[in-house]
Each structure stands twice: as structure tokens, then as C-alpha cells.
CSV table of C-alpha atoms and ligand atoms in Angstrom, one decimal:
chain,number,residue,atom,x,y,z
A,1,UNK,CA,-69.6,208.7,-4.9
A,2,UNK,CA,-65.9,208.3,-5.1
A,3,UNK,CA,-64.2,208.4,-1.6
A,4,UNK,CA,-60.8,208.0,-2.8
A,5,UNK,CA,-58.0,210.6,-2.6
A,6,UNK,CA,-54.2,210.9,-2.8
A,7,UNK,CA,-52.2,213.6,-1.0
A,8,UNK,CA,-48.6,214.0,-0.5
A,9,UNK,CA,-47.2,214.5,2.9
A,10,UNK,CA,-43.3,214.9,2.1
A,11,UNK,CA,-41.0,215.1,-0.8
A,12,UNK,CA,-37.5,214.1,-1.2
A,13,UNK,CA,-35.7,216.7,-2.1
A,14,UNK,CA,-32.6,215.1,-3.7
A,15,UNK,CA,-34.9,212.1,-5.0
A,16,UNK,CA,-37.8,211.5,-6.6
A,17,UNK,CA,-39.3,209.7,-3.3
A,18,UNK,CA,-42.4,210.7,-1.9
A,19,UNK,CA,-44.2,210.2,1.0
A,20,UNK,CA,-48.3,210.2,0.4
A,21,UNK,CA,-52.0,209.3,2.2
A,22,UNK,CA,-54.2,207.6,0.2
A,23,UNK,CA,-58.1,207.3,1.0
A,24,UNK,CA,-60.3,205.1,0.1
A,25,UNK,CA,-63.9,203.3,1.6
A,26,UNK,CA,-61.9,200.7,3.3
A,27,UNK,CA,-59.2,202.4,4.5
A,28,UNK,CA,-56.5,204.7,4.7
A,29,UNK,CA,-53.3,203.6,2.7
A,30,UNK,CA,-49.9,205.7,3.9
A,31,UNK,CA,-47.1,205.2,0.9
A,32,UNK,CA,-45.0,203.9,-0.1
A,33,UNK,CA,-46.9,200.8,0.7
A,34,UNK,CA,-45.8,196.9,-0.4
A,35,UNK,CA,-49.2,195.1,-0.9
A,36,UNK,CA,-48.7,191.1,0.0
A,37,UNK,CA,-50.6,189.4,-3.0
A,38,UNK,CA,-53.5,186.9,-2.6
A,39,UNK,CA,-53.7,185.1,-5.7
A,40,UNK,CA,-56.8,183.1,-4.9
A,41,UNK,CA,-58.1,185.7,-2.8
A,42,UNK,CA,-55.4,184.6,0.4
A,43,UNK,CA,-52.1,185.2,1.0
A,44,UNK,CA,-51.0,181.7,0.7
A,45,UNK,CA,-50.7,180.5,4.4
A,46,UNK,CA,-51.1,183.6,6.0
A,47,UNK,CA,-54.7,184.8,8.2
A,48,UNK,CA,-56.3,188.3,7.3
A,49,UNK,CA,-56.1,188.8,11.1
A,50,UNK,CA,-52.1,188.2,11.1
A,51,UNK,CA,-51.5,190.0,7.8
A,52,UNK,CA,-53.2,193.0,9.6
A,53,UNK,CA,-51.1,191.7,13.1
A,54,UNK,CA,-48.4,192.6,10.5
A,55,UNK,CA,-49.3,195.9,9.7
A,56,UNK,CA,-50.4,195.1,6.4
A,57,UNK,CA,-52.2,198.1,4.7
A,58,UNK,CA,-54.2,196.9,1.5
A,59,UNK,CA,-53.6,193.6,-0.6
A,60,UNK,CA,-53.9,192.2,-3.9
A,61,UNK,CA,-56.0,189.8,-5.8
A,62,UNK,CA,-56.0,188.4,-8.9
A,63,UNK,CA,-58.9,188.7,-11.1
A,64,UNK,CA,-57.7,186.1,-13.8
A,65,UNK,CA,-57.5,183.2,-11.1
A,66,UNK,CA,-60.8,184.2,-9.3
A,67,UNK,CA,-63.1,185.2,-11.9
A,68,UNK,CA,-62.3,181.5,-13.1
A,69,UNK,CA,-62.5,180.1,-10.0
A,70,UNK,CA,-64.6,180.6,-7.8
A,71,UNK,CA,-66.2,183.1,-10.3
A,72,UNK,CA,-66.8,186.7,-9.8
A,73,UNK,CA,-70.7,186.5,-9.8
A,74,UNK,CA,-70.8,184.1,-6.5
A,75,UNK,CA,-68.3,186.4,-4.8
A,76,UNK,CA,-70.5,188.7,-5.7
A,77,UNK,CA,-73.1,187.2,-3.9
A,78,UNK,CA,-71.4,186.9,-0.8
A,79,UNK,CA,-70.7,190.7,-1.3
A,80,UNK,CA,-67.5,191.1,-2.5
A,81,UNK,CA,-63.8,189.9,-1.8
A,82,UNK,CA,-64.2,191.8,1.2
A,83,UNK,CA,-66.6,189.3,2.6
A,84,UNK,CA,-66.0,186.6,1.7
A,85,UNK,CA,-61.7,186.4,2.5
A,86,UNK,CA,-62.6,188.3,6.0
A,87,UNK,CA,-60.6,191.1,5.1
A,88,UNK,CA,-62.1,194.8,5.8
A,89,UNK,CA,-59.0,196.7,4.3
A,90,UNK,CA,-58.8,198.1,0.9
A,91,UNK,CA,-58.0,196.2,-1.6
A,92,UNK,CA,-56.3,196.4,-5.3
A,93,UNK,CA,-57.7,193.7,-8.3
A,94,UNK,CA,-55.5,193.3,-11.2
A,95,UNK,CA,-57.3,192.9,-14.4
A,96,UNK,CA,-56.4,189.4,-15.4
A,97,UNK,CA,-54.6,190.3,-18.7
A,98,UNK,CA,-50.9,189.8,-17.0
A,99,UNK,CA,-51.8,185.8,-16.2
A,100,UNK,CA,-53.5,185.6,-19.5
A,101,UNK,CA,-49.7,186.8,-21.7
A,102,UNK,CA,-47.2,185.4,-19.0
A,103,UNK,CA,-48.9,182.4,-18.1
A,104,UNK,CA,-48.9,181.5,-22.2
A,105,UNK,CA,-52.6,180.8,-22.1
A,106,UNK,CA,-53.5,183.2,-24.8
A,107,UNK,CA,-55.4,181.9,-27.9
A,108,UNK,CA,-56.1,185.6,-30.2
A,109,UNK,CA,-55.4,188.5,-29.4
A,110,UNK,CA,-57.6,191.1,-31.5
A,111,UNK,CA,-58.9,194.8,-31.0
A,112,UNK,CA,-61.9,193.0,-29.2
A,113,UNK,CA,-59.5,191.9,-26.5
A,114,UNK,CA,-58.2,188.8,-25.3
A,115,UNK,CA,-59.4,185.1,-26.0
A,116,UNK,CA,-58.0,182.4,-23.7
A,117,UNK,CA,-58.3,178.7,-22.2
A,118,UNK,CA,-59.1,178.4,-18.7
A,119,UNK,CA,-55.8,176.3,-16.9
A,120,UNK,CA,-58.3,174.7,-15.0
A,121,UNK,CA,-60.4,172.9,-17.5
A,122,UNK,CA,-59.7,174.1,-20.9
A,123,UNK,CA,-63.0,176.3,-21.5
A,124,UNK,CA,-63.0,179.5,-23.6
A,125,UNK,CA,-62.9,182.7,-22.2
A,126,UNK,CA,-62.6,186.4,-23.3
A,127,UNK,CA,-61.9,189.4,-21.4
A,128,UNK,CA,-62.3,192.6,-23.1
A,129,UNK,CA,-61.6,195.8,-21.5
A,130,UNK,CA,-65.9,196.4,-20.8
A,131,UNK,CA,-66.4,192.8,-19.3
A,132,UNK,CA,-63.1,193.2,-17.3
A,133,UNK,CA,-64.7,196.5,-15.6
A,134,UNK,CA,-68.3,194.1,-15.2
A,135,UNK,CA,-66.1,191.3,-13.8
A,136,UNK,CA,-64.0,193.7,-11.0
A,137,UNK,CA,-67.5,195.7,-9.8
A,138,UNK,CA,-68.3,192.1,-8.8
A,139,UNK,CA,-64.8,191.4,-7.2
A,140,UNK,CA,-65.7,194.7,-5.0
A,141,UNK,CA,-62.3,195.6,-4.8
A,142,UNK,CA,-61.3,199.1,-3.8
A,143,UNK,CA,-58.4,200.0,-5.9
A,144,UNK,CA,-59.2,198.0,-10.0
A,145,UNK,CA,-57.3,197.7,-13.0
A,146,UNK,CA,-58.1,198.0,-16.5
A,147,UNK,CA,-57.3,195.1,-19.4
A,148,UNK,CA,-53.7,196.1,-20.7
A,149,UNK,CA,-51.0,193.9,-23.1
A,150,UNK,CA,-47.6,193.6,-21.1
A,151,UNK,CA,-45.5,192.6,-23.9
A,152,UNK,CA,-42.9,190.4,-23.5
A,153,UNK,CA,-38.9,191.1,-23.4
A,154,UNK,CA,-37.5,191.5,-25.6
A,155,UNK,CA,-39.9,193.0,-27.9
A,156,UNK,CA,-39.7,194.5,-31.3
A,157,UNK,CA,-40.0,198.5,-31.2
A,158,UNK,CA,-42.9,197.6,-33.8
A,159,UNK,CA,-44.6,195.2,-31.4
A,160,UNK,CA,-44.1,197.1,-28.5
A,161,UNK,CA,-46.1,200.4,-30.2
A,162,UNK,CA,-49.0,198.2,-31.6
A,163,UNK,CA,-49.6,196.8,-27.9
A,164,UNK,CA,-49.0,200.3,-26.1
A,165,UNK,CA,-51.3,201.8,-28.7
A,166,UNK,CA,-54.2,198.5,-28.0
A,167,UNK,CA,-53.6,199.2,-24.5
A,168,UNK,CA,-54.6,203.2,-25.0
A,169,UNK,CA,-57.6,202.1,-27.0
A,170,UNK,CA,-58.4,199.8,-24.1
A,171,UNK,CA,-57.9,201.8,-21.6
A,172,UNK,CA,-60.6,204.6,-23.3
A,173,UNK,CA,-62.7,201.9,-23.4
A,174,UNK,CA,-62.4,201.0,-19.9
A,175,UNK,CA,-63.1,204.4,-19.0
A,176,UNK,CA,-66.3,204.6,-20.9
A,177,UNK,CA,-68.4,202.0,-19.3
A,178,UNK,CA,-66.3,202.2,-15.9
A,179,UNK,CA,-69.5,204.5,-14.8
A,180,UNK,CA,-72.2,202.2,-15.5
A,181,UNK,CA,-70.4,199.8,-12.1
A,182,UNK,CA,-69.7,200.7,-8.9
A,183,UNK,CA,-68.6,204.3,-8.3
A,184,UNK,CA,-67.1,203.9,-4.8
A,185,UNK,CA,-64.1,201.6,-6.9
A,186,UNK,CA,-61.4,203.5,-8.6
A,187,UNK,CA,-59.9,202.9,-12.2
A,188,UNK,CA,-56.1,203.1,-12.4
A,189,UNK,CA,-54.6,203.4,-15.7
A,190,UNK,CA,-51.8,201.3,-17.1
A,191,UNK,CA,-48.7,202.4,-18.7
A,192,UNK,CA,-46.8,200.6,-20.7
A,193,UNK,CA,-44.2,200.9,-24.4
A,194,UNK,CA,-42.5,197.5,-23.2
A,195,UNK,CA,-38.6,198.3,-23.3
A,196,UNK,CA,-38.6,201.5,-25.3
A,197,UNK,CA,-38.0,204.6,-23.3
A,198,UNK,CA,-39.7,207.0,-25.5
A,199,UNK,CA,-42.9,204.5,-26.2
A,200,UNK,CA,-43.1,204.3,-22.3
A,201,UNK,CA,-42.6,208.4,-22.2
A,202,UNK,CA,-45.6,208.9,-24.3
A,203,UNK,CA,-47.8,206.0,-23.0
A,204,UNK,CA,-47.3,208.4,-19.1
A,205,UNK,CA,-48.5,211.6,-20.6
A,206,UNK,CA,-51.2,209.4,-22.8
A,207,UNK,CA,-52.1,207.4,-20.0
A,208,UNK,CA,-51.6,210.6,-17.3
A,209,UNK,CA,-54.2,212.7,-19.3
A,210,UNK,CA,-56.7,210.4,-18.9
A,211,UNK,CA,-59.2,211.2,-16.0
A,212,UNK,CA,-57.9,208.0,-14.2
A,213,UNK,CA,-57.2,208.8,-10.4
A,214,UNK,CA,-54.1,206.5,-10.0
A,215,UNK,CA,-51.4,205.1,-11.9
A,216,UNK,CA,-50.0,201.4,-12.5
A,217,UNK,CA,-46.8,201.3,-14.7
A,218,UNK,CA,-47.0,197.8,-16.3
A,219,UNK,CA,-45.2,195.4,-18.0
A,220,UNK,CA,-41.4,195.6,-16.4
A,221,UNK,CA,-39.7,193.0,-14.2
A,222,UNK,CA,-40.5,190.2,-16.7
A,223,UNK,CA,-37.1,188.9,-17.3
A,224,UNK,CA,-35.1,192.1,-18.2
A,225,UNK,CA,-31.9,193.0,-16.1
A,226,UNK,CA,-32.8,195.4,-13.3
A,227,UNK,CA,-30.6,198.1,-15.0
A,228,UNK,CA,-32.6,198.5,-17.5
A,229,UNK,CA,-36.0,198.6,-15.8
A,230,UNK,CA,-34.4,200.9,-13.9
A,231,UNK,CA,-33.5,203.0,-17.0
A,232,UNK,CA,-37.0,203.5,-17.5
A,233,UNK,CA,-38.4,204.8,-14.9
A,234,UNK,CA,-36.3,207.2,-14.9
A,235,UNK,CA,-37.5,208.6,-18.3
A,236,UNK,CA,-41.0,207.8,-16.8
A,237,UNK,CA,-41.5,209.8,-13.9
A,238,UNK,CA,-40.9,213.2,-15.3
A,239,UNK,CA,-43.5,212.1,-17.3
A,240,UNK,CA,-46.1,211.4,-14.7
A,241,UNK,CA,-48.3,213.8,-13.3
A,242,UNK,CA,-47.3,215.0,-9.4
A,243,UNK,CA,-50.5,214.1,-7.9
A,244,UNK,CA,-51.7,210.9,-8.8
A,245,UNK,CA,-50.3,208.0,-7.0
A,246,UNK,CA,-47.8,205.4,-8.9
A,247,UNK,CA,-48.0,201.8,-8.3
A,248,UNK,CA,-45.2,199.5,-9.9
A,249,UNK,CA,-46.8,196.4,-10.6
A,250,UNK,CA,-45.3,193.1,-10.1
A,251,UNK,CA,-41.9,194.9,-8.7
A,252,UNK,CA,-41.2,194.3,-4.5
A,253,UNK,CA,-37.7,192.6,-4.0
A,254,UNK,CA,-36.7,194.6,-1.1
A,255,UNK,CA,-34.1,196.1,-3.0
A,256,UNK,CA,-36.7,197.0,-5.7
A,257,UNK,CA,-38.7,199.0,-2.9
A,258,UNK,CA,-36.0,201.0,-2.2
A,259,UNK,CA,-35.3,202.1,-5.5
A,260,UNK,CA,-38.5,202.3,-6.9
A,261,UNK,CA,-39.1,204.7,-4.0
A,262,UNK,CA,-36.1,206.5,-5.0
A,263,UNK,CA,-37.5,206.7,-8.4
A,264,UNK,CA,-40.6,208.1,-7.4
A,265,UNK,CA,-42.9,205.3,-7.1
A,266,UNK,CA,-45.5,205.3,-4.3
A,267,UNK,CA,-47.0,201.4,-4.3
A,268,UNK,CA,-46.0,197.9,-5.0
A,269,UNK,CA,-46.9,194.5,-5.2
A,270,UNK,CA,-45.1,191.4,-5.6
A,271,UNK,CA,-45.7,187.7,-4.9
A,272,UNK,CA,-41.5,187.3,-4.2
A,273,UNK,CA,-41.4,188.3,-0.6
A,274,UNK,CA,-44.5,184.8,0.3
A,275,UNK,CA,-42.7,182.8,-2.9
A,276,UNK,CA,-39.1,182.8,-1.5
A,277,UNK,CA,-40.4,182.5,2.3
A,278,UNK,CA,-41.9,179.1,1.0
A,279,UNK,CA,-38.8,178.0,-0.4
A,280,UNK,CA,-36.7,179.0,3.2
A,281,UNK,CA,-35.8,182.1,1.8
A,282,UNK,CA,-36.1,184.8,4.2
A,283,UNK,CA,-35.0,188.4,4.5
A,284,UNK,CA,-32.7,189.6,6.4
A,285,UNK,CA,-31.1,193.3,6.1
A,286,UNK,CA,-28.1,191.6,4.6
A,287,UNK,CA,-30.1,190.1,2.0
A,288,UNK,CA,-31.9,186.9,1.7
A,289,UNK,CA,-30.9,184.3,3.6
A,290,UNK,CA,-31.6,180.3,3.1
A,291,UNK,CA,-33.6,179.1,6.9
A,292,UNK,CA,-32.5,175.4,5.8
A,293,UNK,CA,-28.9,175.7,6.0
A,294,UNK,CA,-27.1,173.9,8.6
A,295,UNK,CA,-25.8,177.3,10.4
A,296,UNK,CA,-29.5,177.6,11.9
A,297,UNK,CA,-29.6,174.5,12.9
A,298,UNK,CA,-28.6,175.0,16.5
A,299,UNK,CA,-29.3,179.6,16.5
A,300,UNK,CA,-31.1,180.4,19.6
A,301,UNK,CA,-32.0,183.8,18.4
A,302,UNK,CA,-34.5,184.8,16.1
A,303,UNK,CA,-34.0,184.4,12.3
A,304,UNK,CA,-33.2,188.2,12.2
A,305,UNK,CA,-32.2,190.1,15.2
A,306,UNK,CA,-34.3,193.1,15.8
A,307,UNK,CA,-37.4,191.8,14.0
A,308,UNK,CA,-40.6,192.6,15.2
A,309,UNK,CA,-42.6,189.8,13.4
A,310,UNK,CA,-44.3,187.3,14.8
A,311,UNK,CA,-42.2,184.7,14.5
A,312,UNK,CA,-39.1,186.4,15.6
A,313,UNK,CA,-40.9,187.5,18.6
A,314,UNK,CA,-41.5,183.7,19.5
A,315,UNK,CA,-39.4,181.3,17.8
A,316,UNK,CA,-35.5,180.6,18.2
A,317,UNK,CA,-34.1,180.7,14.3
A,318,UNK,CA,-33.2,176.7,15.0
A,319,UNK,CA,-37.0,175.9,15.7
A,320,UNK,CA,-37.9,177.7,12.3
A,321,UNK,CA,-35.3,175.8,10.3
A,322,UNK,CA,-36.1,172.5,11.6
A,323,UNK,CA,-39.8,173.5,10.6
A,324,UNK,CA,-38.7,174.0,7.4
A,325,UNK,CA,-36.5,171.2,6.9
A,326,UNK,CA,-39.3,169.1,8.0
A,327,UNK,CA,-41.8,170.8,5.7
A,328,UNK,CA,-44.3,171.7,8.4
A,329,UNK,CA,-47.6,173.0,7.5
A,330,UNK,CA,-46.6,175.9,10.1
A,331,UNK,CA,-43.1,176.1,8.7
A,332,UNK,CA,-44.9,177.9,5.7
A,333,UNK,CA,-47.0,180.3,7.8
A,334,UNK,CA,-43.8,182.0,10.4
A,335,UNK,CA,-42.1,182.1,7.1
A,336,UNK,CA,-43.8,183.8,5.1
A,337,UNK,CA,-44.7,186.4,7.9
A,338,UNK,CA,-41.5,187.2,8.9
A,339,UNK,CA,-40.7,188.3,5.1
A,340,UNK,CA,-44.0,190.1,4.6
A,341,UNK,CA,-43.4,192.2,8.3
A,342,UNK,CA,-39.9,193.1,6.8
A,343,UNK,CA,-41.6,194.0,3.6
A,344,UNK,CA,-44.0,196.4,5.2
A,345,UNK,CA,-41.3,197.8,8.0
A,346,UNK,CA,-39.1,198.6,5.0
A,347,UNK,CA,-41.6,200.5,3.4
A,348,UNK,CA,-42.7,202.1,6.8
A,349,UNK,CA,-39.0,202.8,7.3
A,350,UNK,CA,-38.9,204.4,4.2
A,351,UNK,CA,-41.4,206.6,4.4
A,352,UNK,CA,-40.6,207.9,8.0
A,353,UNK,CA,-37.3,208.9,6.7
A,354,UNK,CA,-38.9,210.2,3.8
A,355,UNK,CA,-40.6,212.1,6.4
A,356,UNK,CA,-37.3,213.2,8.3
A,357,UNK,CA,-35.8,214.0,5.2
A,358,UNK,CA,-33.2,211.2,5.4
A,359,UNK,CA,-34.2,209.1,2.5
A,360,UNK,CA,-30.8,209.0,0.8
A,361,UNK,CA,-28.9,208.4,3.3
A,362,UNK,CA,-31.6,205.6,4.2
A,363,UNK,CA,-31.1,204.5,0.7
A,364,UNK,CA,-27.4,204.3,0.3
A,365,UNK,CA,-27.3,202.7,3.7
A,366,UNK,CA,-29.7,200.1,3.1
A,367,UNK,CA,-28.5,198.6,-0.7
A,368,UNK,CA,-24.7,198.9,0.7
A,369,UNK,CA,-25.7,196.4,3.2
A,370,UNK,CA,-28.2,194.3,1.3
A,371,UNK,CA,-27.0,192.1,-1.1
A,372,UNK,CA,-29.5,191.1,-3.4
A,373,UNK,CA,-30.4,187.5,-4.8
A,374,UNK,CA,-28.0,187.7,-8.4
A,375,UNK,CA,-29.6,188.1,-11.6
A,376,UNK,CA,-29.7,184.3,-12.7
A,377,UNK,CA,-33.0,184.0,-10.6
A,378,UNK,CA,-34.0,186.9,-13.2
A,379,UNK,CA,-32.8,184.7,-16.2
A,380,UNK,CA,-35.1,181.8,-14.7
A,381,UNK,CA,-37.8,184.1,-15.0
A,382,UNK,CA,-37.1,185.2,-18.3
A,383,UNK,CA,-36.6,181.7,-19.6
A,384,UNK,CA,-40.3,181.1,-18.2
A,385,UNK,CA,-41.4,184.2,-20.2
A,386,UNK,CA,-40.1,182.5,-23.4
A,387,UNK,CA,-41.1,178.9,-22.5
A,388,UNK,CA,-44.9,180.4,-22.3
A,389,UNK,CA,-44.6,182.6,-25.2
A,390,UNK,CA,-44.0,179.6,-27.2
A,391,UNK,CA,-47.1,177.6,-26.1
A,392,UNK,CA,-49.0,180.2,-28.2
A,393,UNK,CA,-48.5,179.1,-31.3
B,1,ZN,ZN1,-39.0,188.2,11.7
């Protein structure tokens, strides 16, 4: 029996923001929520018990790294990802397909589904949308996506419709053998239509009929200028049904919470905030600042003053950047918990003013004073995209 539900506790009413509570076996999830992502089923450096410390709410793992290794039928046996990471909270699998398109490992691509070669040793695989729904019931995750094509940018309007139209077939398929797994897991569907707005309007209502409880919006924030991803949502969400809940996949700059939000979106995930912490970028409400430069070097205050995290409860901002010049092991760990706790205060922020009915004045508040990273780490991105696209042939 499916335990999950969505409800929405406040609306903005000058925005499309929302405030919701969703439930599910694991766990209740109060959005808008930022999921940290755990790749290899961890959040690189970080404990369960200090992403919880944290105030983490559900994460994310990746089925396309973990059903290669360590292989979804001996997590499985050690019950689920729940088990065996030590983490009781809900959590949300992706279905693989993302990694197999962006991370140019992609050998045919037919109505069957997706053929590829493992990074790890070369060996075949296939997902299809039925074996993807057999390989997440082993996962056990709460929250599970189904197979989708995220084309790439740009995209031809003829290429975009022929993947959005294999991802609706796919996604029907999904659906039909979804009920032979696990029922407690719930299917979100997947919209996409690449970079064409009315493509993307007809895969929501498409993709909104479809008895699927929740909604992931796919395939943006792969290399396009924010404008424009921006652009489309807001074509999108009038499109959306009210009372399902919409996750952004892949989107979770800080600035990128705050408008999504805005734009009516409810979850997000994105490997950015643990990435940049790694490389001494941490957040600050100004924007992202770089731990390893000299002006830290002798700051007896925290890294940001009024954080709550762990490491600014703890450690002066000059211990932190020596860490991190000296690339200590535990350099990695205060980093990237410091951006993840401003990650999910930001989105706790948000919804408490969502709450109050504050949000645009939160809003405009917030992205005057942040200045966010510039657009050529979004041109490195994009130039990855195209790098991996032409591995393919
Ligand atoms: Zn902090």
C-alpha cells in the first residue's frame, strides 16, 4: 500500500511558490526541500548521522552508478539503500538514463531503450524503462524515477519531439509493470521537450495526466543560459497539475532554489552545493566565496557569520582555509557541511516565509545580495555536454 501523499500548506499569492508536506514510509518531507546527492550511495565525505545533524530531509542516489557497482541485487540483499548506507530517511533514485546521455557512454538508442558500456570495465548493459523499474524495487528507495531521454542543448525541434515522444512511450511503459514491484515506492513522471516551450507544454499535461503521484521536470541546466531555463518553466507550470509535487532535477545553485521556488517548484537536487565545497567554494549570502584565498588566512570568525552549521559553530574561518590549502581529509568534510546546512536553511527559510507570506520580498532580498558564480562555469558545463556527445559516434 502506497503511504505517500503531498499536501499544500501555503501559497504565494504574488508567485507561483508553494509551501507543501510530503509523506512517505520513511519520512515526512516539508518543501521546498534541496536533497544533497549521494552518487555512490554517500554524500561524498559527509556521515548520514551529520547530514541529518544538518537537517537534511531526504537524499539522492544514483541508480546508473550503483546498479553497476555494487549492483542493485546485493543491496538488495542487505535490504535496500536504506540499510545498507545507514540512512532511515526517505530517499529519491534517479533512473540512470541522465549518466548514460551526459556521461557520453551511450552505444544505441532504440524504442527498446538504452544500450551502454559500463565506465568501469567496458561490459554491455541495457536499461529499458521495465528493467529500470526491476532495478529501483531493488534500490528500495522511496521516491523512483522512470527511464527518460534528456536531450542535449541545443537540440533540433525535430530531435527534441522524437525524444519527448520516446520518453512518453517510456514512461507508459514504466507505469505498466511499476505494479508488479514494490508498492510502498512511488513513480514520478518526467517531463521533458528539451528547449522548446510548447514541446515542454505538452509533455506537463502528457506527463501530468498520467496516474504518476509526483513530478520530475527533466533535462534543463545542461549547459543552456539560466534565462532561458528560466523561460521555460514559466510556460511549464501553468501546465502542471496543482497537487502533485514538482521536483527540478539536477537544478540547486542557491540562486536556482530561490527561483525555482518562485516558479513554482517544490524539490531539488543538485551535486553543486558538495562539488564547489570540495574545490573551497563555499556559500555565503553574498554568493560563493573561495576558503583558499589569502583574506582567510588569519579570520577568527566563522566562514559565514550567523551560520548554524557545524563547522561554523566550531571552527575559526582561518582553521578551515588552512585545511583546505593543506588538502586535509577533514578539510573536505566542514566543507561540504557548511554548504549543504546553507542549502537546507535556504530552503527552510523559504518556506517559512512562504508560510508568513513574505516570499517576494524574501526573494528580491536574497538575489540582490547574492551574487552568483557567472555564466562561464555554465559554458564549462556545456562544453562537457558536447565533448560527451561526441564520444558517441
Ligand atoms: Zn557554516
Amino acid at each position: 500500500m502506497s503511504t505517500f501523499s503531498f499536501s499544500i500548506d501555503a501559497e504565494c499569492p504574488s508567485s507561483w511558490a508553494r509551501a507543501g508536506t510530503i509523506q512517505t514510509l520513511h519520512g515526512t518531507i516539508q518543501t521546498p526541500v534541496f536533497m544533497p546527492v549521494g552518487t555512490q550511495a554517500s554524500v561524498k565525505s559527509v556521515s548520514p548521522e551529520e547530514l541529518r545533524e544538518a537537517g537534511a530531509q531526504i537524499i539522492l542516489a544514483n541508480t546508473y552508478h550503483l546498479m553497476l557497482r555494487p549492483g542493485s541485487r546485493l543491496i538488495a540483499e542487505f535490504g535496500g539503500l536504506h540499510n545498507f548506507m545507514h540512512w532511515d530517511g526517505p530517499i529519491l533514485t534517479d533512473s540512470g538514463g541522465f549518466q548514460v546521455f551526459s556521461l557520453g557512454h551511450l552505444r544505441k538508442l532504440s524504442e527498446e531503450g538504452a544500450a551502454f558500456k559500463s565506465h568501469l570495465d567496458g561490459s554491455p548493459h541495457m536499461l529499458t524503462p521495465e528493467n529500470v523499474m526491476q532495478i529501483e524495487s531493488e534500490l528500495g528507495a522511496d521516491i523512483i524515477l522512470p527511464l527518460d531521454i534528456c536531450a542535449p542543448y541545443p537540440s533540433s525541434p525535430q530531435s527534441a519531439r522524437e525524444a519527448m515522444e520516446l520518453t512518453h512511450r517510456w514512461a507508459e511503459r514504466a507505469l505498466s509493470v511499476k505494479e508488479q514491484y514494490r508498492s510502498e515506492q512511488t513513480l514520478f513522471g518526467i517531463v521533458q521537450g528539451a528547449f522548446e516551450p510548447e514541446l515542454r507544454q505538452q509533455s506537463a499535461r502528457y506527463i501530468g495526466s498520467l496516474p504518476f503521484p509526483g513530478l520530475s521536470i527533466g533535462g534543463l541546466s545542461v549547459g543552456e543560459p539560466k534565462a532561458e531555463m528560466w523561460d521555460l518553466l514559466r510556460s511549464v507550470t501553468p501546465e502542471l497539475p496543482r497537487g502533485k509535487p514538482r521536483h527540478l532535477l539536477g537544478v540547486g545553485s542557491p540562486e536556482d532554489l530561490v527561483m525555482g521556488v518562485s516558479l513554482g517548484m517544490d524539490m531539488f537536487d543538485c551535486v553543486l552545493p558538495t562539488r564547489v565545497a570540495r574545490h573551497g567554494g563555499l556559500f555565503t549570502h553574498y554568493g560563493r566565496v573561495n576558503i583558499k584565498a589569502s583574506r582567510f588566512s588569519a579570520q577568527h570568525g566563522p566562514v559565514e557569520e550567523g551560520c548554524d552549521c557545524y563547522t561554523c559553530r566550531n571552527y575559526s574561518a582561518a582553521y578551515v582555509h588552512h585545511l583546505a590549502r593543506a588538502e586535509e581529509q577533514l578539510y573536505y568534510r566542514l566543507g561540504s557541511i557548511h554548504n549543504i546546512r546553507f542549502m537546507l536553511r535556504l530552503a527552510s527559510e523559504i518556506r517559512a516565509s512562504i508560510i508568513a507570506g513574505t516570499f517576494p520580498e524574501f526573494r528580491d532580498t536574497f538575489l540582490a545580495r547574492y551574487v552568483p558564480t557567472s555564466e562561464k562555469v555554465r559554458e564549462d558545463q556545456r562544453e562537457k555536454w558536447k565533448a560527451a556527445r561526441s564520444r558517441l559516434s
